[in-house]
Tab-separated table of C-alpha atoms in Angstrom:
chain	number	residue	atom	x	y	z
A	1	MET	CA	118.432	123.697	62.106
A	2	LYS	CA	120.381	123.585	59.145
A	3	GLU	CA	124.360	122.075	59.303
A	4	THR	CA	123.809	118.583	60.000
A	5	VAL	CA	123.853	117.384	63.175
A	6	ARG	CA	124.499	114.235	64.217
A	7	ILE	CA	122.739	112.257	66.757
A	8	LEU	CA	125.613	109.063	67.808
A	9	VAL	CA	123.778	106.410	69.730
A	10	VAL	CA	126.894	103.822	71.440
A	11	GLY	CA	124.830	100.943	71.865
A	12	GLY	CA	122.250	99.226	70.765
A	13	GLY	CA	120.392	97.640	72.271
A	14	TYR	CA	116.893	98.036	74.246
A	15	VAL	CA	117.745	101.315	75.160
A	16	GLY	CA	119.936	102.204	72.444
A	17	MET	CA	117.694	100.301	69.723
A	18	TYR	CA	114.419	101.993	71.517
A	19	THR	CA	116.299	105.770	71.192
A	20	ALA	CA	117.587	105.345	67.015
A	21	LEU	CA	114.225	103.922	66.623
A	22	ARG	CA	112.418	107.439	68.319
A	23	LEU	CA	114.279	109.857	67.348
A	24	GLN	CA	113.760	107.759	63.278
A	25	LYS	CA	110.609	108.760	63.634
A	26	ARG	CA	110.659	111.830	64.977
A	27	LEU	CA	113.023	113.617	62.920
A	28	LYS	CA	111.772	111.849	59.531
A	29	HIS	CA	111.567	115.183	57.865
A	30	GLU	CA	115.047	116.514	59.626
A	31	ILE	CA	116.462	113.506	58.713
A	32	ARG	CA	115.857	113.449	54.065
A	33	SER	CA	116.217	116.516	54.771
A	34	GLY	CA	120.091	116.063	55.185
A	35	GLU	CA	119.706	118.178	58.802
A	36	ALA	CA	120.688	115.385	60.405
A	37	GLU	CA	121.776	111.636	61.012
A	38	ILE	CA	121.549	108.965	63.560
A	39	VAL	CA	125.062	107.488	63.822
A	40	VAL	CA	124.343	103.575	65.747
A	41	VAL	CA	127.726	102.463	67.561
A	42	GLU	CA	127.202	98.402	68.337
A	43	PRO	CA	129.820	95.538	68.350
A	44	ARG	CA	126.745	92.957	67.225
A	45	PRO	CA	124.021	94.068	64.399
A	46	TYR	CA	121.506	93.384	66.192
A	47	MET	CA	119.135	93.524	69.220
A	48	THR	CA	118.786	90.749	71.491
A	49	TYR	CA	116.136	90.686	74.121
A	50	GLN	CA	117.223	88.917	77.202
A	51	PRO	CA	113.496	87.941	78.423
A	52	PHE	CA	113.546	85.148	76.221
A	53	LEU	CA	117.058	83.658	76.814
A	54	PRO	CA	116.310	81.391	78.964
A	55	GLU	CA	113.262	80.380	76.537
A	56	ALA	CA	115.482	79.688	73.700
A	57	ALA	CA	118.063	78.095	75.897
A	58	ALA	CA	115.253	75.816	76.969
A	59	GLY	CA	114.236	75.050	72.934
A	60	THR	CA	110.980	76.521	73.264
A	61	VAL	CA	111.959	79.628	71.213
A	62	SER	CA	114.467	79.653	67.936
A	63	PRO	CA	117.648	81.641	68.842
A	64	ARG	CA	117.048	83.885	65.473
A	65	HIS	CA	112.952	84.885	67.139
A	66	VAL	CA	114.919	86.386	70.282
A	67	VAL	CA	117.821	88.767	68.126
A	68	VAL	CA	116.090	91.939	66.022
A	69	PRO	CA	118.268	93.357	63.543
A	70	LEU	CA	119.473	96.345	63.493
A	71	ARG	CA	119.932	97.084	59.489
A	72	ARG	CA	116.211	95.962	59.274
A	73	VAL	CA	114.510	98.296	62.274
A	74	LEU	CA	116.582	101.021	61.719
A	75	PRO	CA	117.188	101.769	57.936
A	76	GLY	CA	116.326	105.523	58.393
A	77	CYS	CA	119.910	105.038	61.215
A	78	ARG	CA	123.081	104.401	59.617
A	79	LEU	CA	124.578	101.483	61.487
A	80	LEU	CA	128.003	101.221	62.411
A	81	VAL	CA	129.403	97.242	63.927
A	82	GLY	CA	131.693	97.885	66.632
A	83	GLU	CA	132.884	98.720	70.083
A	84	VAL	CA	133.950	102.431	71.424
A	85	ARG	CA	136.639	102.754	73.129
A	86	ARG	CA	137.382	106.149	74.573
A	87	ILE	CA	135.005	108.656	74.243
A	88	ASP	CA	136.113	112.567	74.789
A	89	HIS	CA	132.492	114.324	74.845
A	90	ALA	CA	134.869	117.798	75.528
A	91	ARG	CA	135.434	117.247	71.705
A	92	ARG	CA	132.421	115.015	71.078
A	93	THR	CA	134.669	112.703	69.767
A	94	ALA	CA	134.387	109.583	70.253
A	95	THR	CA	136.932	106.303	69.589
A	96	VAL	CA	136.088	102.865	67.896
A	97	SER	CA	136.932	99.785	66.696
A	98	THR	CA	135.794	97.767	63.785
A	99	PRO	CA	135.963	94.287	62.388
A	100	ALA	CA	136.944	95.911	60.080
A	101	THR	CA	140.524	98.398	62.167
A	102	GLU	CA	141.135	94.518	63.619
A	103	GLU	CA	141.620	93.156	60.974
A	104	THR	CA	143.999	95.404	58.866
A	105	GLY	CA	145.546	96.382	62.092
A	106	GLY	CA	145.301	100.245	61.368
A	107	GLU	CA	143.988	102.540	63.476
A	108	ASP	CA	141.042	102.430	65.531
A	109	LEU	CA	138.177	105.495	63.733
A	110	ARG	CA	137.384	109.135	65.532
A	111	LEU	CA	134.688	109.331	65.031
A	112	PRO	CA	132.462	113.385	65.483
A	113	TYR	CA	129.500	114.106	67.167
A	114	ASP	CA	127.175	116.899	68.894
A	115	LEU	CA	124.555	115.315	70.332
A	116	LEU	CA	125.520	112.195	71.966
A	117	VAL	CA	123.774	109.332	73.805
A	118	LEU	CA	125.555	106.679	75.558
A	119	ALA	CA	123.514	103.325	76.630
A	120	PRO	CA	126.241	101.051	76.428
A	121	GLY	CA	124.254	98.313	78.872
A	122	SER	CA	125.865	96.800	81.164
A	123	VAL	CA	128.667	93.238	81.188
A	124	PRO	CA	128.326	90.489	83.908
A	125	ARG	CA	129.418	91.457	87.348
A	126	THR	CA	132.143	88.539	88.002
A	127	LEU	CA	134.856	87.590	91.074
A	128	PRO	CA	138.013	86.579	90.859
A	129	VAL	CA	136.428	82.849	92.145
A	130	PRO	CA	139.833	80.710	91.144
A	131	GLY	CA	138.376	78.804	87.905
A	132	LEU	CA	135.961	80.656	87.353
A	133	ALA	CA	136.762	81.983	83.240
A	134	GLU	CA	138.097	78.287	83.031
A	135	HIS	CA	134.873	76.662	83.835
A	136	GLY	CA	132.076	78.822	84.140
A	137	ILE	CA	129.633	79.853	81.712
A	138	GLY	CA	127.711	83.609	81.635
A	139	PHE	CA	124.225	83.553	80.603
A	140	LYS	CA	123.432	86.969	79.003
A	141	THR	CA	123.948	86.809	75.188
A	142	VAL	CA	121.909	84.241	72.866
A	143	GLU	CA	124.938	83.129	71.980
A	144	GLU	CA	126.034	81.546	75.677
A	145	ALA	CA	122.073	80.356	76.244
A	146	ILE	CA	123.013	78.453	73.519
A	147	GLY	CA	125.915	77.308	73.966
A	148	LEU	CA	123.650	76.338	77.657
A	149	ARG	CA	121.428	74.586	76.453
A	150	ASN	CA	124.090	72.420	74.074
A	151	HIS	CA	126.508	71.876	77.232
A	152	VAL	CA	123.648	70.843	78.895
A	153	LEU	CA	122.561	67.932	76.608
A	154	GLU	CA	126.188	66.033	75.942
A	155	GLN	CA	126.130	66.037	79.787
A	156	LEU	CA	122.969	63.930	79.836
A	157	ASP	CA	125.175	62.137	76.760
A	158	ILE	CA	128.191	61.491	78.324
A	159	ALA	CA	125.536	60.188	81.783
A	160	SER	CA	124.134	57.976	79.871
A	161	SER	CA	126.852	56.349	77.814
A	162	THR	CA	129.367	56.229	80.536
A	163	ARG	CA	130.374	53.669	83.410
A	164	ASP	CA	132.246	55.682	85.145
A	165	PRO	CA	130.483	56.718	88.427
A	166	ALA	CA	132.800	59.697	88.876
A	167	VAL	CA	132.733	60.943	85.135
A	168	ARG	CA	128.045	60.577	85.210
A	169	GLU	CA	127.888	62.203	88.700
A	170	ALA	CA	130.351	65.060	87.559
A	171	ALA	CA	127.895	65.903	84.207
A	172	LEU	CA	124.617	65.589	86.194
A	173	THR	CA	125.081	68.136	88.774
A	174	PHE	CA	124.788	71.339	86.838
A	175	VAL	CA	125.441	74.018	89.498
A	176	PHE	CA	123.893	77.928	88.908
A	177	VAL	CA	125.284	80.871	90.889
A	178	GLY	CA	122.482	83.854	91.003
A	179	GLY	CA	119.613	83.366	92.435
A	180	GLY	CA	118.083	86.404	90.457
A	181	TYR	CA	115.908	87.144	87.180
A	182	ALA	CA	118.953	85.017	84.821
A	183	GLY	CA	119.848	82.227	86.965
A	184	VAL	CA	116.391	81.451	88.520
A	185	GLU	CA	114.207	81.358	84.818
A	186	ALA	CA	117.561	79.834	83.477
A	187	LEU	CA	117.652	77.091	86.211
A	188	ALA	CA	113.911	76.189	85.330
A	189	GLU	CA	113.428	76.739	82.162
A	190	LEU	CA	117.065	74.368	81.973
A	191	GLU	CA	115.759	71.947	84.518
A	192	ASP	CA	112.090	71.411	82.762
A	193	MET	CA	114.016	71.095	79.499
A	194	ALA	CA	116.510	68.488	80.833
A	195	ARG	CA	114.031	66.425	83.001
A	196	TYR	CA	111.327	65.674	79.844
A	197	ALA	CA	115.345	64.631	78.043
A	198	CYS	CA	116.440	61.810	80.016
A	199	ARG	CA	113.046	59.942	78.778
A	200	TYR	CA	115.023	59.430	75.963
A	201	HIS	CA	117.549	58.295	77.617
A	202	PRO	CA	117.029	55.082	79.395
A	203	ALA	CA	119.935	55.179	81.865
A	204	LEU	CA	119.039	58.274	83.096
A	205	THR	CA	116.267	59.419	85.432
A	206	PRO	CA	114.890	63.142	86.592
A	207	ASP	CA	116.566	61.177	89.590
A	208	ASP	CA	119.606	61.602	88.834
A	209	MET	CA	119.879	64.737	87.540
A	210	HIS	CA	121.447	66.923	90.958
A	211	TRP	CA	120.355	71.197	90.513
A	212	ILE	CA	122.344	73.334	92.998
A	213	LEU	CA	121.258	77.644	92.952
A	214	VAL	CA	123.466	78.850	94.774
A	215	GLU	CA	122.573	82.653	95.971
A	216	ALA	CA	124.727	84.908	98.570
A	217	THR	CA	121.530	86.625	100.285
A	218	ASP	CA	118.969	84.456	102.448
A	219	ARG	CA	116.352	84.515	99.891
A	220	VAL	CA	115.666	84.028	96.117
A	221	LEU	CA	114.085	86.627	93.161
A	222	PRO	CA	113.687	89.782	95.785
A	223	GLU	CA	112.622	91.554	92.503
A	224	VAL	CA	108.631	89.417	93.253
A	225	GLY	CA	108.861	90.042	96.877
A	226	GLY	CA	109.267	88.139	100.715
A	227	GLU	CA	105.500	86.114	100.263
A	228	MET	CA	106.289	85.323	96.265
A	229	GLY	CA	109.843	84.963	96.551
A	230	ARG	CA	108.921	82.379	99.248
A	231	TYR	CA	106.284	80.308	96.684
A	232	VAL	CA	109.459	80.035	94.110
A	233	LEU	CA	111.935	79.040	96.878
A	234	SER	CA	109.395	76.497	97.753
A	235	GLU	CA	108.508	75.668	94.176
A	236	LEU	CA	112.584	74.539	93.426
A	237	ARG	CA	112.796	73.060	95.887
A	238	GLY	CA	110.154	70.919	95.328
A	239	ARG	CA	111.688	70.456	92.240
A	240	ASN	CA	114.281	68.891	94.378
A	241	VAL	CA	116.521	71.510	92.878
A	242	ASP	CA	118.610	72.185	96.014
A	243	VAL	CA	118.714	75.659	97.183
A	244	ARG	CA	121.746	77.301	99.142
A	245	LEU	CA	121.245	80.360	100.672
A	246	GLU	CA	123.465	82.869	101.955
A	247	THR	CA	126.280	80.891	100.399
A	248	ARG	CA	129.233	81.681	98.013
A	249	LEU	CA	131.500	80.128	94.930
A	250	VAL	CA	134.628	79.734	96.408
A	251	SER	CA	136.578	78.078	93.741
A	252	CYS	CA	135.115	75.448	90.860
A	253	GLU	CA	138.783	74.199	89.477
A	254	ASP	CA	139.452	70.927	87.966
A	255	ARG	CA	135.687	70.745	88.099
A	256	LEU	CA	135.691	70.770	92.040
A	257	VAL	CA	132.500	73.357	92.814
A	258	VAL	CA	133.819	74.904	95.842
A	259	LEU	CA	130.956	76.297	98.499
A	260	SER	CA	131.019	78.419	101.129
A	261	ASP	CA	129.240	75.659	103.702
A	262	GLY	CA	132.027	73.040	102.834
A	263	SER	CA	130.723	72.030	99.921
A	264	ARG	CA	132.565	70.385	97.489
A	265	LEU	CA	131.328	68.977	94.513
A	266	PRO	CA	132.390	67.398	91.327
A	267	ALA	CA	130.464	69.746	88.022
A	268	ARG	CA	131.003	69.921	84.862
A	269	THR	CA	128.310	72.600	84.486
A	270	LEU	CA	128.917	75.934	86.273
A	271	VAL	CA	126.826	78.671	85.073
A	272	TRP	CA	127.434	82.181	86.384
A	273	THR	CA	124.263	84.669	86.870
A	274	ALA	CA	125.637	86.713	89.959
A	275	GLY	CA	125.123	89.726	89.060
A	276	VAL	CA	125.790	93.172	86.892
A	277	LYS	CA	127.742	95.833	86.214
A	278	ALA	CA	128.015	99.141	83.985
A	279	HIS	CA	129.638	98.440	80.942
A	280	PRO	CA	133.684	99.539	81.181
A	281	VAL	CA	133.551	102.356	78.663
A	282	LEU	CA	131.837	104.594	80.346
A	283	GLU	CA	135.615	103.861	82.400
A	284	SER	CA	136.982	106.041	79.488
A	285	THR	CA	135.235	108.862	79.219
A	286	ASP	CA	135.007	112.357	80.838
A	287	LEU	CA	132.005	111.920	82.271
A	288	PRO	CA	130.430	112.368	85.322
A	289	ARG	CA	130.162	108.190	87.241
A	290	ASP	CA	128.495	107.193	90.887
A	291	ALA	CA	129.915	105.447	93.064
A	292	ARG	CA	128.619	102.066	90.878
A	293	GLY	CA	130.523	103.174	87.689
A	294	ARG	CA	127.586	104.231	86.063
A	295	LEU	CA	126.556	108.252	84.750
A	296	ARG	CA	125.483	110.531	86.976
A	297	CYS	CA	122.414	111.688	85.574
A	298	THR	CA	118.721	113.963	86.112
A	299	ALA	CA	115.734	113.320	86.089
A	300	ALA	CA	115.425	114.242	82.355
A	301	LEU	CA	118.253	111.312	81.738
A	302	ARG	CA	120.673	113.965	80.785
A	303	VAL	CA	124.166	112.922	81.638
A	304	GLN	CA	124.650	116.105	84.875
A	305	GLY	CA	126.524	119.110	84.877
A	306	THR	CA	127.274	117.953	80.957
A	307	GLU	CA	125.985	119.955	77.098
A	308	ASP	CA	124.381	117.643	74.925
A	309	ALA	CA	124.642	114.103	76.513
A	310	TRP	CA	122.219	111.570	77.482
A	311	ALA	CA	122.511	107.637	79.010
A	312	ALA	CA	119.489	105.473	80.058
A	313	GLY	CA	119.417	101.515	81.227
A	314	ASP	CA	121.578	99.866	82.791
A	315	ALA	CA	124.859	102.296	82.483
A	316	ALA	CA	123.138	105.387	83.666
A	317	ALA	CA	122.042	106.356	87.268
A	318	VAL	CA	119.206	108.106	87.317
A	319	PRO	CA	116.863	109.044	89.843
A	320	ASP	CA	113.623	108.057	90.540
A	321	LEU	CA	110.949	110.287	91.601
A	322	THR	CA	108.044	107.811	92.458
A	323	VAL	CA	109.848	106.474	95.118
A	324	ALA	CA	110.091	108.506	97.547
A	325	GLY	CA	111.930	107.376	100.117
A	326	PRO	CA	113.842	103.679	100.476
A	327	ALA	CA	113.434	101.357	97.806
A	328	SER	CA	111.749	98.087	99.236
A	329	PRO	CA	111.555	94.674	97.157
A	330	GLY	CA	110.056	94.088	94.773
A	331	ARG	CA	109.105	97.643	93.856
A	332	HIS	CA	110.887	97.314	90.805
A	333	GLY	CA	110.021	94.324	89.613
A	334	SER	CA	109.169	92.973	85.827
A	335	GLY	CA	113.149	93.057	84.445
A	336	ARG	CA	116.321	92.258	85.404
A	337	GLY	CA	117.987	93.416	89.152
A	338	THR	CA	116.532	96.723	91.712
A	339	GLY	CA	118.288	99.334	91.513
A	340	PRO	CA	120.513	101.648	94.889
A	341	ALA	CA	116.539	103.459	97.159
A	342	GLY	CA	115.386	106.557	95.183
A	343	GLU	CA	116.701	105.438	91.850
A	344	CYS	CA	115.284	103.357	88.794
A	345	ALA	CA	116.177	99.946	88.043
A	346	PRO	CA	118.292	98.732	85.908
A	347	ASN	CA	115.327	95.942	84.493
A	348	ALA	CA	113.411	96.237	80.751
A	349	GLN	CA	111.003	97.505	81.450
A	350	HIS	CA	111.772	101.195	82.749
A	351	ALA	CA	114.663	100.651	79.803
A	352	ARG	CA	112.013	101.438	77.052
A	353	ARG	CA	110.127	104.065	78.617
A	354	GLN	CA	113.776	105.486	79.460
A	355	ALA	CA	113.934	105.169	75.873
A	356	ARG	CA	111.214	107.900	74.843
A	357	THR	CA	112.012	109.586	76.717
A	358	LEU	CA	115.147	110.434	76.470
A	359	ALA	CA	114.377	110.789	72.688
A	360	ASP	CA	112.318	113.273	73.183
A	361	ASN	CA	113.607	115.039	74.539
A	362	ILE	CA	116.558	115.585	71.921
A	363	VAL	CA	113.912	116.670	69.867
A	364	ALA	CA	113.173	118.622	71.780
A	365	HIS	CA	116.790	120.172	72.884
A	366	LEU	CA	117.148	120.853	69.098
A	367	ARG	CA	113.484	122.430	68.703
A	368	GLY	CA	113.975	124.314	71.564
A	369	THR	CA	110.815	123.204	73.828
A	370	PRO	CA	111.219	122.120	76.821
A	371	GLN	CA	111.752	119.193	78.374
A	372	LYS	CA	110.393	116.377	80.493
A	373	GLU	CA	111.094	114.329	83.675
A	374	TYR	CA	111.184	110.672	83.314
A	375	ARG	CA	108.561	108.813	85.819
A	376	HIS	CA	107.397	105.759	85.299
A	377	ARG	CA	104.667	103.553	87.035
A	378	TYR	CA	105.787	100.776	88.316
A	379	ALA	CA	104.168	98.157	86.260
A	380	GLY	CA	104.210	94.490	88.296
A	381	SER	CA	107.391	91.874	88.049
A	382	VAL	CA	106.615	88.057	86.190
A	383	ALA	CA	109.135	85.039	85.835
A	384	SER	CA	108.620	81.936	84.759
A	385	LEU	CA	109.331	78.703	86.350
A	386	GLY	CA	108.923	76.809	83.683
A	387	VAL	CA	106.551	74.940	81.057
A	388	HIS	CA	103.127	75.854	82.761
A	389	LYS	CA	105.153	77.864	85.748
A	390	GLY	CA	105.401	80.857	86.598
A	391	VAL	CA	104.772	84.642	89.573
A	392	ALA	CA	103.744	87.296	89.152
A	393	HIS	CA	103.156	90.610	91.314
A	394	VAL	CA	101.077	92.931	89.276
A	395	TYR	CA	99.233	95.699	89.566
A	396	GLY	CA	99.344	94.491	93.456
A	397	ARG	CA	97.406	91.131	92.619
A	398	LYS	CA	100.093	87.742	92.635
A	399	VAL	CA	100.040	85.579	90.774
A	400	LYS	CA	101.074	82.066	90.662
A	401	GLY	CA	101.253	78.928	88.659
A	402	ARG	CA	100.306	78.717	85.132
A	403	PRO	CA	97.762	82.121	84.846
A	404	ALA	CA	101.486	83.305	85.838
A	405	TRP	CA	103.121	81.617	83.488
A	406	LEU	CA	100.422	82.699	80.421
A	407	ILE	CA	100.881	86.305	81.913
A	408	HIS	CA	105.223	86.257	81.582
A	409	ARG	CA	104.720	85.478	78.541
A	410	GLY	CA	101.901	87.356	77.307
A	411	TYR	CA	103.957	90.679	78.781
A	412	HIS	CA	107.157	90.021	76.737
A	413	LEU	CA	105.824	89.075	73.887
A	414	SER	CA	104.084	92.725	73.851
A	415	ARG	CA	106.804	94.172	74.497
A	416	MET	CA	108.829	92.127	72.023
A	417	PRO	CA	110.368	95.043	69.033
A	418	THR	CA	108.551	94.835	66.108
A	419	PHE	CA	105.712	93.287	64.587
A	420	ASN	CA	108.362	90.084	62.427
A	421	ARG	CA	109.140	88.979	65.856
A	422	LYS	CA	105.691	88.696	67.838
A	423	VAL	CA	104.464	86.575	65.560
A	424	ARG	CA	107.184	84.575	65.079
A	425	VAL	CA	107.846	84.220	68.176
A	426	LEU	CA	103.847	83.312	69.165
A	427	ALA	CA	103.552	80.829	66.384
A	428	GLU	CA	106.944	78.657	68.170
A	429	TRP	CA	105.314	78.163	71.415
A	430	THR	CA	101.776	77.662	69.437
A	431	LEU	CA	103.443	74.095	67.652
A	432	ALA	CA	105.662	73.983	70.659
A	433	GLY	CA	102.319	73.275	72.189
A	434	LEU	CA	101.435	70.766	69.656
A	435	PHE	CA	104.489	68.622	68.565
A	436	LYS	CA	107.641	67.127	70.988
A	437	ARG	CA	110.023	69.140	72.252
A	438	GLU	CA	114.011	69.087	70.313
A	439	ILE	CA	115.955	67.762	72.695
A	440	VAL	CA	118.859	67.539	69.589
A	441	PRO	CA	122.278	68.758	71.061
A	442	LEU	CA	124.493	70.371	67.485
A	443	GLY	CA	127.431	71.921	70.506
A	444	SER	CA	129.365	71.524	67.051
A	445	LEU	CA	127.448	74.805	65.700
A	446	GLU	CA	130.664	76.569	68.582
A	447	HIS	CA	133.341	75.309	65.583
A	448	PRO	CA	131.953	74.125	62.660
A	449	ARG	CA	135.401	73.761	61.334
A	450	ALA	CA	137.054	71.162	63.877
A	451	GLU	CA	136.109	68.288	62.349
A	452	PHE	CA	137.182	69.321	59.320
A	453	GLU	CA	140.497	70.814	60.540
A	454	ALA	CA	141.215	67.552	61.706
A	455	GLN	CA	140.075	64.880	58.984
A	456	VAL	CA	142.595	67.765	56.921
A	457	ARG	CA	145.481	67.507	59.828
A	458	ARG	CA	144.913	63.144	59.243
A	459	GLY	CA	145.407	64.142	55.529
A	460	GLU	CA	147.881	66.007	56.119
A	461	GLY	CA	151.429	63.573	55.599
A	462	PRO	CA	154.072	62.259	52.776
A	463	ASP	CA	151.416	60.934	50.955
A	464	GLY	CA	149.798	63.731	51.062
A	465	GLY	CA	148.149	65.674	47.716
A	466	ALA	CA	146.025	67.801	46.592
A	467	GLY	CA	144.345	65.947	42.936
A	468	THR	CA	142.675	62.720	43.142
């Protein structure tokens, strides 16, 4: 290489961060000499380790410890905080909107590149359910996880202080839509936290709460297989969680949840975790996509029929070379969902390994050496169901209860990026085992200026002034 080669990485999530991290390591001499430049475009200056979102919502892990600052771990890369709006790969150009362009109303940046890595991830898959936009809560970002924690604790405060039975019933009804990893783990962790918090509300008992899990199929956690899925179902129902299988959300207008089985439930909490879909930025590219909107990729993680473009993770349809026939339930576990037959599932287990292969193939492309196909040995599935409770299906072995919970924690701690974050999470777990849980809602953090603005408005008037 002689001229500077610009590698554009779209997305700073699991795939994007690990791809850039390995490229930064393997191309360090080229980066220092100016022969290579790595540009990472990501709307947030951090990567979120999503498997820890349920624990962040439950308060066992601090929110700042489930995110990894990209500027710190990628010092050899140029981080551009912004959102890619369009990609013209034929002209090797990306159009990027940054906070500065949005603030000034200026034109979006046109960023030229030589090599492209598309890893924008996924977004929640929503349906046109009446009232969902007004009352639904997502569970894909750390902000949503902490907002949900504050919301649940605030509902306990409302229920313990009201004399209106209708308000109390709605405050103590918590509906989760989606029986995959995100929905089951979030519900289990928050129910565990709320059950503990009830001891500090004399007017409440755990039996007063109504936790409901709505799943459109006939099973929960299909990733862990039929037997373990039935155990999870039994565990949840043993904790008085109302699991509604083969049921859909019809409406949630005016805080009234209507289900396809005819139930009408007043509820102030509705959490939507019913799957994900490929990031919409892929619709604004000239690259080939499949019927689900994901990029068509080869086993070497190159976008089919194109030059100088690679993709991986949730946004890529990557053939699974280890599966000869249709994928069986649980075949692609340990992450967030299963993939179609013969394709890698969109989960964390695949994402990290794909990122390594992708980065190595880009280096091989630059140096003119053979590229490798992505192959992955199935490791297993792990899920937490609250403190000291979990399920695991690892290398053919099925584990339940506390051992599975320990395996879940050990696995995800080992996969947490950076030694710094590993130590901080481990320290928090240790302290959580020695001291009582924190159950203070900090909902005002979501609107920190609200009280000040209200005070200013109260002070405005004919006698108001700026002096003292």
